Coordinates of C-alpha atoms in Angstrom, one line a residue:
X528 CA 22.5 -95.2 64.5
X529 CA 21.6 -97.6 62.2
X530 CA 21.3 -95.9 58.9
X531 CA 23.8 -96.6 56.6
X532 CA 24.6 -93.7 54.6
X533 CA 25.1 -92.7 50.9
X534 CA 27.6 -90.4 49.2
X535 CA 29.3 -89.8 45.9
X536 CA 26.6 -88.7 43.7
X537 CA 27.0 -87.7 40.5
X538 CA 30.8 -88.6 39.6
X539 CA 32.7 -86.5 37.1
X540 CA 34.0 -88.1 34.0
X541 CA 37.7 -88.2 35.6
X542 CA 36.0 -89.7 38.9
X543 CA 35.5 -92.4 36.3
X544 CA 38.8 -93.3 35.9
X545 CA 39.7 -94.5 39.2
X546 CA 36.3 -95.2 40.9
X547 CA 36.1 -98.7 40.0
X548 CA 37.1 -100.1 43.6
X549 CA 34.5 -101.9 45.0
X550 CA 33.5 -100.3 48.2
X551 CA 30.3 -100.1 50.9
X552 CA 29.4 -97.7 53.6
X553 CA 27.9 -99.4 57.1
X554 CA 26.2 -98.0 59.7
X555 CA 27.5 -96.2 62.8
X556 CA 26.5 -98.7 64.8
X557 CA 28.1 -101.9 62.9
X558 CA 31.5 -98.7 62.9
X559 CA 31.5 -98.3 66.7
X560 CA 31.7 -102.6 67.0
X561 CA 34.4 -102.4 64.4
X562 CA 36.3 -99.8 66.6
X563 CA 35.7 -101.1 69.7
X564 CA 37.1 -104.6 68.8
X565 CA 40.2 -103.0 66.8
X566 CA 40.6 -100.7 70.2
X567 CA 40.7 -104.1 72.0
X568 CA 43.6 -104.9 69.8
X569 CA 41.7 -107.8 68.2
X570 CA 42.2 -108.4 64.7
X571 CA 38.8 -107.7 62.5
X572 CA 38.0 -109.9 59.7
X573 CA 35.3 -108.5 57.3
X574 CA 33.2 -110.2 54.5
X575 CA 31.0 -108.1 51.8
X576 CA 29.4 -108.5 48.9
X577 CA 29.2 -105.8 46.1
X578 CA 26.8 -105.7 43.6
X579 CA 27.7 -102.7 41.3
X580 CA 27.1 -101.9 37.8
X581 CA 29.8 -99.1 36.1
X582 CA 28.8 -96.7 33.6
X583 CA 29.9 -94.5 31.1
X584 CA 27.1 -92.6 31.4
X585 CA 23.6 -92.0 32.9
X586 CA 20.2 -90.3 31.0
X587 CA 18.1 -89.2 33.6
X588 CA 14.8 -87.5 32.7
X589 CA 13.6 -83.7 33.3
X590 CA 9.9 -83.4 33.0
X591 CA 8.3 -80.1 32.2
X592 CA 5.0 -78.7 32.4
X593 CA 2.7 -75.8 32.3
X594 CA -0.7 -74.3 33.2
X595 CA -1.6 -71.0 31.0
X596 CA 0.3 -68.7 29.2
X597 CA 3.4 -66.3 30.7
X598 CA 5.1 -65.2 32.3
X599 CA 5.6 -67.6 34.5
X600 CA 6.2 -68.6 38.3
X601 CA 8.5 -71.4 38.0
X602 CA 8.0 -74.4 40.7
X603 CA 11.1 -76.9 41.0
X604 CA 12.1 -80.3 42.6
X605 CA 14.7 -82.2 41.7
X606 CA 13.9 -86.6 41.9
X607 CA 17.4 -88.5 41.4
X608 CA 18.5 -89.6 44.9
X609 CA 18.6 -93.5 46.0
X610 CA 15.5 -94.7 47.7
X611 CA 14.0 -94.6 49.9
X612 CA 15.1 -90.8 49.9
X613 CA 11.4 -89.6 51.0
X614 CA 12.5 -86.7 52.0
X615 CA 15.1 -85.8 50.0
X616 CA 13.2 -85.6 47.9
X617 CA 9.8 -87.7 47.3
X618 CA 8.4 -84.9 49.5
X619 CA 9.5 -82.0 47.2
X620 CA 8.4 -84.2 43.8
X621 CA 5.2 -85.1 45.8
X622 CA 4.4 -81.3 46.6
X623 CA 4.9 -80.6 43.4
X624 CA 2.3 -82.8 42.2
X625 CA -0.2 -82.0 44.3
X626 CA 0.5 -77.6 43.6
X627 CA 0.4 -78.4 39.6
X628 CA -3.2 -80.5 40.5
X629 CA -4.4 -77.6 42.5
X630 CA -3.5 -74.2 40.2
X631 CA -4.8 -75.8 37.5
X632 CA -8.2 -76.0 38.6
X633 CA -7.2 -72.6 40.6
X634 CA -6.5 -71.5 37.0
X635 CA -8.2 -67.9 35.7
X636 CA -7.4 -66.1 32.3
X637 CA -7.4 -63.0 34.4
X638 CA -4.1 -64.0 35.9
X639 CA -1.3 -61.8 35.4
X640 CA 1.0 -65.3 35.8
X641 CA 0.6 -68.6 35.0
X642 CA 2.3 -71.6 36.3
X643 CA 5.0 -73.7 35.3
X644 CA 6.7 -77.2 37.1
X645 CA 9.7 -78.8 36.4
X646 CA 11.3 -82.0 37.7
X647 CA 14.8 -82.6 37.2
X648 CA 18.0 -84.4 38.7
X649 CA 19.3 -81.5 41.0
X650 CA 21.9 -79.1 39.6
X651 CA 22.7 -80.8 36.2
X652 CA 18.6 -80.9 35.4
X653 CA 18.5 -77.5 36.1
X654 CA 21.5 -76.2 34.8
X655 CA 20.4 -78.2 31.4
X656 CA 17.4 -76.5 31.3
X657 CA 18.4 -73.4 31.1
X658 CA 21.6 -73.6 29.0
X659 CA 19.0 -76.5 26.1
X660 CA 15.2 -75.4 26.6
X661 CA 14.4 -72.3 29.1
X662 CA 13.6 -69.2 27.4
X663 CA 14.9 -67.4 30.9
X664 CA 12.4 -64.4 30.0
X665 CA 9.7 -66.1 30.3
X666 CA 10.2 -66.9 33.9
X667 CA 9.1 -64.0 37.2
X668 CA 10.2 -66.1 39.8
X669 CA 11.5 -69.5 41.2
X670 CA 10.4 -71.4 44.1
X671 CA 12.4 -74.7 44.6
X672 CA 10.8 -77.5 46.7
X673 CA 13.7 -79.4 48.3
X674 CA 13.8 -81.5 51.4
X675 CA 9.9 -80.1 52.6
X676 CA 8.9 -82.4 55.2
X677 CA 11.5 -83.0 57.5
X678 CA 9.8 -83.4 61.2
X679 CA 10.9 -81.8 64.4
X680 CA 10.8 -84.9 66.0
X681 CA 12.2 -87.4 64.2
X682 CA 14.3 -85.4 62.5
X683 CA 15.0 -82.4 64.4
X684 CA 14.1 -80.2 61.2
X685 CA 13.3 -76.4 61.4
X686 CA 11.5 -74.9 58.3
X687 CA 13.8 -72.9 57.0
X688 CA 12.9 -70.0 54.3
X689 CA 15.9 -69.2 52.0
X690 CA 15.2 -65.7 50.5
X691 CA 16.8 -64.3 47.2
X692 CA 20.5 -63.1 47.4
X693 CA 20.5 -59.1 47.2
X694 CA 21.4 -59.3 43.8
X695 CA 18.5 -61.3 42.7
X696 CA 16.2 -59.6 45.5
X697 CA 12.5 -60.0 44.8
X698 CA 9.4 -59.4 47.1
X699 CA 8.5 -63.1 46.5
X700 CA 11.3 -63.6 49.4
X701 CA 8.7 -62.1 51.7
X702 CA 5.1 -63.4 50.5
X703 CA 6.7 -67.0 50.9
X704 CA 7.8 -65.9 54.4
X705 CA 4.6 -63.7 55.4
X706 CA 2.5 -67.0 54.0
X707 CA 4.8 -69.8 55.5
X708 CA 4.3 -68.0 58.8
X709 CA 0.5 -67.8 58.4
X710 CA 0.2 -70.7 57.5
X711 CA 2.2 -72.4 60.6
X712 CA -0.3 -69.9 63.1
X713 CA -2.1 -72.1 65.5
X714 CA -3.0 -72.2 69.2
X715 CA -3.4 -68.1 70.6
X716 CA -1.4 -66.8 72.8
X717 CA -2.5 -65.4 75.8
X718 CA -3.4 -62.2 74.4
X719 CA -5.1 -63.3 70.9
X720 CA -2.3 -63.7 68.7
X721 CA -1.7 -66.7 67.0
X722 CA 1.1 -68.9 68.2
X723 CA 3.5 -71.2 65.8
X724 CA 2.7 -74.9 65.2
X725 CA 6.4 -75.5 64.2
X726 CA 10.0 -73.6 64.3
X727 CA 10.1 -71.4 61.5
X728 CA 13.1 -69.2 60.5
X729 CA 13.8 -67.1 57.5
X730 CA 17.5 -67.0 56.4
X731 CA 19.6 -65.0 54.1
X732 CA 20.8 -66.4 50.6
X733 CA 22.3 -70.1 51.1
X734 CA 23.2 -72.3 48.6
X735 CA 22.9 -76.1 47.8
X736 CA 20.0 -77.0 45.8
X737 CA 18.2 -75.7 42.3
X738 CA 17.5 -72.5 43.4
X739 CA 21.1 -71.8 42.9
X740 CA 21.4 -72.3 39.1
X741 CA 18.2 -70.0 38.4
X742 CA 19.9 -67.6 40.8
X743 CA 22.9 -67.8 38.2
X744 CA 21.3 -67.0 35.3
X745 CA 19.6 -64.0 36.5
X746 CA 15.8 -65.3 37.6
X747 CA 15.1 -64.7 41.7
X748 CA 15.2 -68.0 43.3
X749 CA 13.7 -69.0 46.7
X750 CA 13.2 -72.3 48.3
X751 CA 11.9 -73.3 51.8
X752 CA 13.4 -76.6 53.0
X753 CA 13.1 -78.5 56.2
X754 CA 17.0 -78.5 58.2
X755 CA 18.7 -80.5 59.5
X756 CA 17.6 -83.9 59.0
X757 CA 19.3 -87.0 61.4
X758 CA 18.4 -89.1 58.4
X759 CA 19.6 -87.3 55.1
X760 CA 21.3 -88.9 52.7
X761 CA 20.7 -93.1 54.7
X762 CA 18.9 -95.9 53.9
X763 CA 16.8 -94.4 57.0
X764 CA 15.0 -91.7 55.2
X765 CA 12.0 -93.5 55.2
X766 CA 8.1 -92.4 54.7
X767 CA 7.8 -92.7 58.4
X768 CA 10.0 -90.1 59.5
X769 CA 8.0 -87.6 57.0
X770 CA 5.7 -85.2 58.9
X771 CA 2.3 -84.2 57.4
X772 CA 2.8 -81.0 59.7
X773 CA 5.5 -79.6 57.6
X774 CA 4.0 -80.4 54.5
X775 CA 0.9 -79.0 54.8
X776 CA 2.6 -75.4 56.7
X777 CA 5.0 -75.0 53.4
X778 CA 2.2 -76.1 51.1
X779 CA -0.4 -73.9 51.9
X780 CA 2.8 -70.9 52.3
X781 CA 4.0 -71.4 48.6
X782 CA 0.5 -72.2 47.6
X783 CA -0.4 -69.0 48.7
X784 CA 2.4 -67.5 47.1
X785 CA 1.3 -68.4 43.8
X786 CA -2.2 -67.1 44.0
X787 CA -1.6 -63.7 45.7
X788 CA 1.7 -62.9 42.7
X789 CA -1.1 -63.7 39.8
X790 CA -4.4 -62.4 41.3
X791 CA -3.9 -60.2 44.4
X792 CA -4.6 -56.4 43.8
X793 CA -2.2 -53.8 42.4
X794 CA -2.1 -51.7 45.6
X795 CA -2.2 -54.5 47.8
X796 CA 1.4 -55.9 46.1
X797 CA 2.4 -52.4 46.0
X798 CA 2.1 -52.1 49.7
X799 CA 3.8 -55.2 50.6
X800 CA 6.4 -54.9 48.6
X801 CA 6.9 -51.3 50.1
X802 CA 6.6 -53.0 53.9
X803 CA 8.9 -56.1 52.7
X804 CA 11.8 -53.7 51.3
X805 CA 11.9 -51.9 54.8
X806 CA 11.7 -55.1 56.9
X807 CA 14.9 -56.2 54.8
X808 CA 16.8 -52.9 54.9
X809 CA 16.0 -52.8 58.2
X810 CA 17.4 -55.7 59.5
X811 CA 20.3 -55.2 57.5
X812 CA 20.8 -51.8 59.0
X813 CA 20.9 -53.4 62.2
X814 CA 24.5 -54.5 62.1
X815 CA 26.1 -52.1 59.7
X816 CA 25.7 -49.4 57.6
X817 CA 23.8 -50.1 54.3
X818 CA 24.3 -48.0 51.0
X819 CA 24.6 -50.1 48.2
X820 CA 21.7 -52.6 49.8
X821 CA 19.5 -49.8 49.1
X822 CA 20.0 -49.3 45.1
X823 CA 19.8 -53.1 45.1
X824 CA 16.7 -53.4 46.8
X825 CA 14.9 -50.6 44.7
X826 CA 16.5 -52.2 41.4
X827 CA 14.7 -55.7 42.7
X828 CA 11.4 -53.7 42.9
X829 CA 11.9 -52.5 39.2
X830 CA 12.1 -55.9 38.2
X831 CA 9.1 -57.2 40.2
X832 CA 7.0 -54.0 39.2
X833 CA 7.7 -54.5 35.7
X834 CA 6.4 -58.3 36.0
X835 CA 3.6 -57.2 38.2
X836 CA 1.9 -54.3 36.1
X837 CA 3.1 -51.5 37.9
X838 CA 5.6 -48.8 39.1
X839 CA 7.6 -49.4 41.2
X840 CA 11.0 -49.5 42.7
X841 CA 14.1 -47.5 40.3
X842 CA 16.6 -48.5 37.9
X843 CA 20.5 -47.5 38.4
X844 CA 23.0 -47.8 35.7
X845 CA 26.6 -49.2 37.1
X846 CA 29.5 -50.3 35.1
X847 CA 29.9 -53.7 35.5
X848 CA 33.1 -55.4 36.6
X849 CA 32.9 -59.2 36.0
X850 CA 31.4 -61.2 33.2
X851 CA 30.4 -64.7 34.2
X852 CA 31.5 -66.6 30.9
X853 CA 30.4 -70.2 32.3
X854 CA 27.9 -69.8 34.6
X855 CA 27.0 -72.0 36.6
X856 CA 28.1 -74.0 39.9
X857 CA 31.8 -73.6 41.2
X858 CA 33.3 -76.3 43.2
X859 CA 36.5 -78.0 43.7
X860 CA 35.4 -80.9 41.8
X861 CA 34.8 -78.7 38.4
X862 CA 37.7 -76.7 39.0
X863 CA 39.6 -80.1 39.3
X864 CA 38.8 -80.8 35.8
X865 CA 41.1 -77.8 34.3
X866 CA 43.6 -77.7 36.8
X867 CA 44.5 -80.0 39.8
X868 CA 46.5 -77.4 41.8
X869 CA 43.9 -74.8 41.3
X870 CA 41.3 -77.5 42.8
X871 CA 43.3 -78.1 45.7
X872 CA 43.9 -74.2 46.7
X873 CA 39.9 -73.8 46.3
X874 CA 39.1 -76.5 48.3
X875 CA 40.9 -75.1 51.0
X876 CA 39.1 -72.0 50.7
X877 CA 36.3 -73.7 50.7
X878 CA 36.5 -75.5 53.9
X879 CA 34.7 -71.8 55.5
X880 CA 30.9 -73.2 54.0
X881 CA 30.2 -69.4 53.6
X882 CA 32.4 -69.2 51.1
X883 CA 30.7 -70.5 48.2
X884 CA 27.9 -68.8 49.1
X885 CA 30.0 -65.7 49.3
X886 CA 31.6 -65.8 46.2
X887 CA 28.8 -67.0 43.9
X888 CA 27.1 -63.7 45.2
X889 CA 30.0 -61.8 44.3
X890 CA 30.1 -62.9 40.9
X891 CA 26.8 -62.3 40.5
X892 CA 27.3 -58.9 42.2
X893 CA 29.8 -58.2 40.0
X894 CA 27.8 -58.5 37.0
X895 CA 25.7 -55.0 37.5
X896 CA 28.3 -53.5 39.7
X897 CA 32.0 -52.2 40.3
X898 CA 34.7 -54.0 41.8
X899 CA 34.4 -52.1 45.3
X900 CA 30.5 -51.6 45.1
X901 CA 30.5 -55.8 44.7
X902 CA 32.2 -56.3 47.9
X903 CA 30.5 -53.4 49.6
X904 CA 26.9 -54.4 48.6
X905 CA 28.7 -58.3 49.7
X906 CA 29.8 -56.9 53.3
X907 CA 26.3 -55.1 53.8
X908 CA 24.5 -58.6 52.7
X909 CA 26.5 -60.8 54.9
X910 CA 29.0 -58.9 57.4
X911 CA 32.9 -58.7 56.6
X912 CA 34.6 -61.2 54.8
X913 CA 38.6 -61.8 54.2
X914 CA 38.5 -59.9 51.0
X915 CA 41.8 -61.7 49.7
X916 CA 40.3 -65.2 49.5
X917 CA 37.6 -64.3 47.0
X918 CA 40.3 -62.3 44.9
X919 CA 42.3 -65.2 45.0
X920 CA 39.3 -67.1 43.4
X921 CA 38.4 -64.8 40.8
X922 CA 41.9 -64.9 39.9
X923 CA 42.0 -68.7 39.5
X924 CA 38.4 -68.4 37.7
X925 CA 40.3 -65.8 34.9
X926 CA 43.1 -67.9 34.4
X927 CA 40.4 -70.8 33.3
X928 CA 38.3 -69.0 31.6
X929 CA 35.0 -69.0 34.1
X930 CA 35.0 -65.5 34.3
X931 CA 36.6 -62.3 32.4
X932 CA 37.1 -58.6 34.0

């Protein structure tokens, strides 16, 4: 097409020292000329002009706010991408607005939550927060706003719900879905029931947005987001392409959220949580047997009961096998900063894009549990894995320090 896209964001400090080349990205369409003349065996002469400003460093701004007192749910968008970026992610900074406006005129003392909203530059906002300002107890629950108003389309988007990982799991994984879905109820069917406005699909934990750090550090971590999108990350990801239908389903879902966590009934919460817990073992169970799910699931009810007002949910004491020394997220590029050989060998492993997902969980897995209750409770979350490649990682991760045993 015609959009010409972006990449490079954020560049590391050794990035630095070599990314001084002048260089531009065209569209696929101005590409496929280029190709089809050099095909041709014609010789291609190009002129550009670069306007480009280096430097040493960039000071973006996090703003914070909050409506009543806590504990809080914790609402998150990160604003940092080149315009016109509105949906990645004017439309997650826009929502956010608009739910702050809303809950605080929504706003009751009675409330066992109150409300809290922070914008930030994705990752390296939210991973300052925490580590210079978050007092992490303070927070029930995170729901990250990223990339909500992708169209069908325009942009062949589905709404995609991301729940908690097992080892964060939380009930507010299901109210956003059971909301989200109500929300998105439209036209009946032929017998009464309501039928969806848009595609919809809950997933299991993925990673590549805020919801990740707060995952980290030990606070459950949801985000609905609108995927794929033709225009991510171009020049085309104009206002145009944004549809009010998406918006307006994952508002009113987290929306939703929010009020039914701080006013809805004890025994009505109690109930859900009991139906979400089976709905999630259950589909689990579907594919493989499930042991250490279970403990995990009733531990994430502890938690939530313990927030909520109420028993429910139990406990378990494991011996832990990993300590996450610097948390936070593992890539190639960070890994390339200690060690260039080390960088190299986890790229490769990282070429599989479950694997980051899968070995972020495992840390964080391995953290309440044993070494073979980690990959067990891993396998029942996500199906078998190759065992050796995440080994391999940890051992890398030891060597520099990320992680002890």
């Amino acid at each position: 097409g015609r959009a010409f896209p972006y990449i490079g964001l954020f560049l590391s400090k050794n990035d630095l020292e070599w990314a001084k080349i002048p260089a531009v990205a065209v569209s696929e369409e101005i590409a496929n000329k280029i190709i089809d003349r050099l095909k041709k065996g014609e010789r291609v002469k190009a002129k550009i002009r670069v306007q480009v400003e280096i430097k040493d460093k960039q000071i973006l701004p996090m703003v914070y706010a909050e409506i009543g007192k806590p504990p809080y749910i914790l609402f998150t968008a990160h604003i940092c991408h080149p315009k016109p970026g509105a949906n990645d992610n004017a439309s997650g900074s826009a929502m956010l607005i608009e739910l702050a406006k809303v809950l605080k005129e929504k706003y009751s003392e009675d409330f066992r939550f109150g409300f809290a909203f922070l914008w930030i530059p994705e990752y390296h906002g939210s991973q300052a927060f925490i580590e210079k300002f978050a007092e992490l107890e303070k927070y029930y629950a995170v729901i990250n706003l990223d990339m909500v108003g992708g169209s069908e389309d325009r942009s062949s988007s589905t709404i995609m719900i991301i729940r908690t990982p097992l080892s964060r799991f939380s009930m507010v994984s299901g109210l956003l879905e059971y909301y989200t879905n109500l929300a998105n109820s439209w036209h009946e069917s032929f017998g009464g029931e309501g039928m969806p406005r848009l595609k919809v699909k809950s997933y299991p934990y993925q990673m590549g947005s805020d919801h990740d750090i707060f995952n980290f550090f030990g606070i459950p971590g949801v985000m609905p987001i609108t995927w794929p999108d033709r225009f991510y990350h171009s020049s085309e990801d104009s206002i145009e392409k944004v549809s009010k239908d998406s918006l307006e389903v994952i508002g009113k879902g987290v929306l939703a959220t929010a009020l039914a966590l701080a006013k809805a009934e004890k025994e009505e919460l109690r109930r859900f949580a009991r139906g979400y817990a089976m709905k999630y073992l259950g589909e689990l169970s579907i594919d493989r047997e499930i042991e250490v799910a279970e403990k995990l699931v009733m531990m994430g009810l502890a938690r939530d009961g313990r927030f909520l007002g109420f028993d429910m949910g139990h406990d378990f004491e494991f011996e832990a096998w990993v300590r996450w020394e610097k948390k936070g997220l593992i890539s190639a590029r960070t890994i390339r900063e200690f060690d260039e050989k080390a960088a190299e060998e986890l790229e490769e492993f990282m070429e599989d894009k479950k694997f980051s997902v899968h070995l972020h969980e495992l840390l964080m897995l391995g953290e309440a549990l044993s070494e073979e209750e980690a990959f067990k409770a891993l396998m029942e979350e996500f199906g078998e894995i190759d065992r050796e490649k995440p080994k391999r990682a940890l051992e890398i991760l030891k060597r520099l320090g990320f992680v002890s045993f």
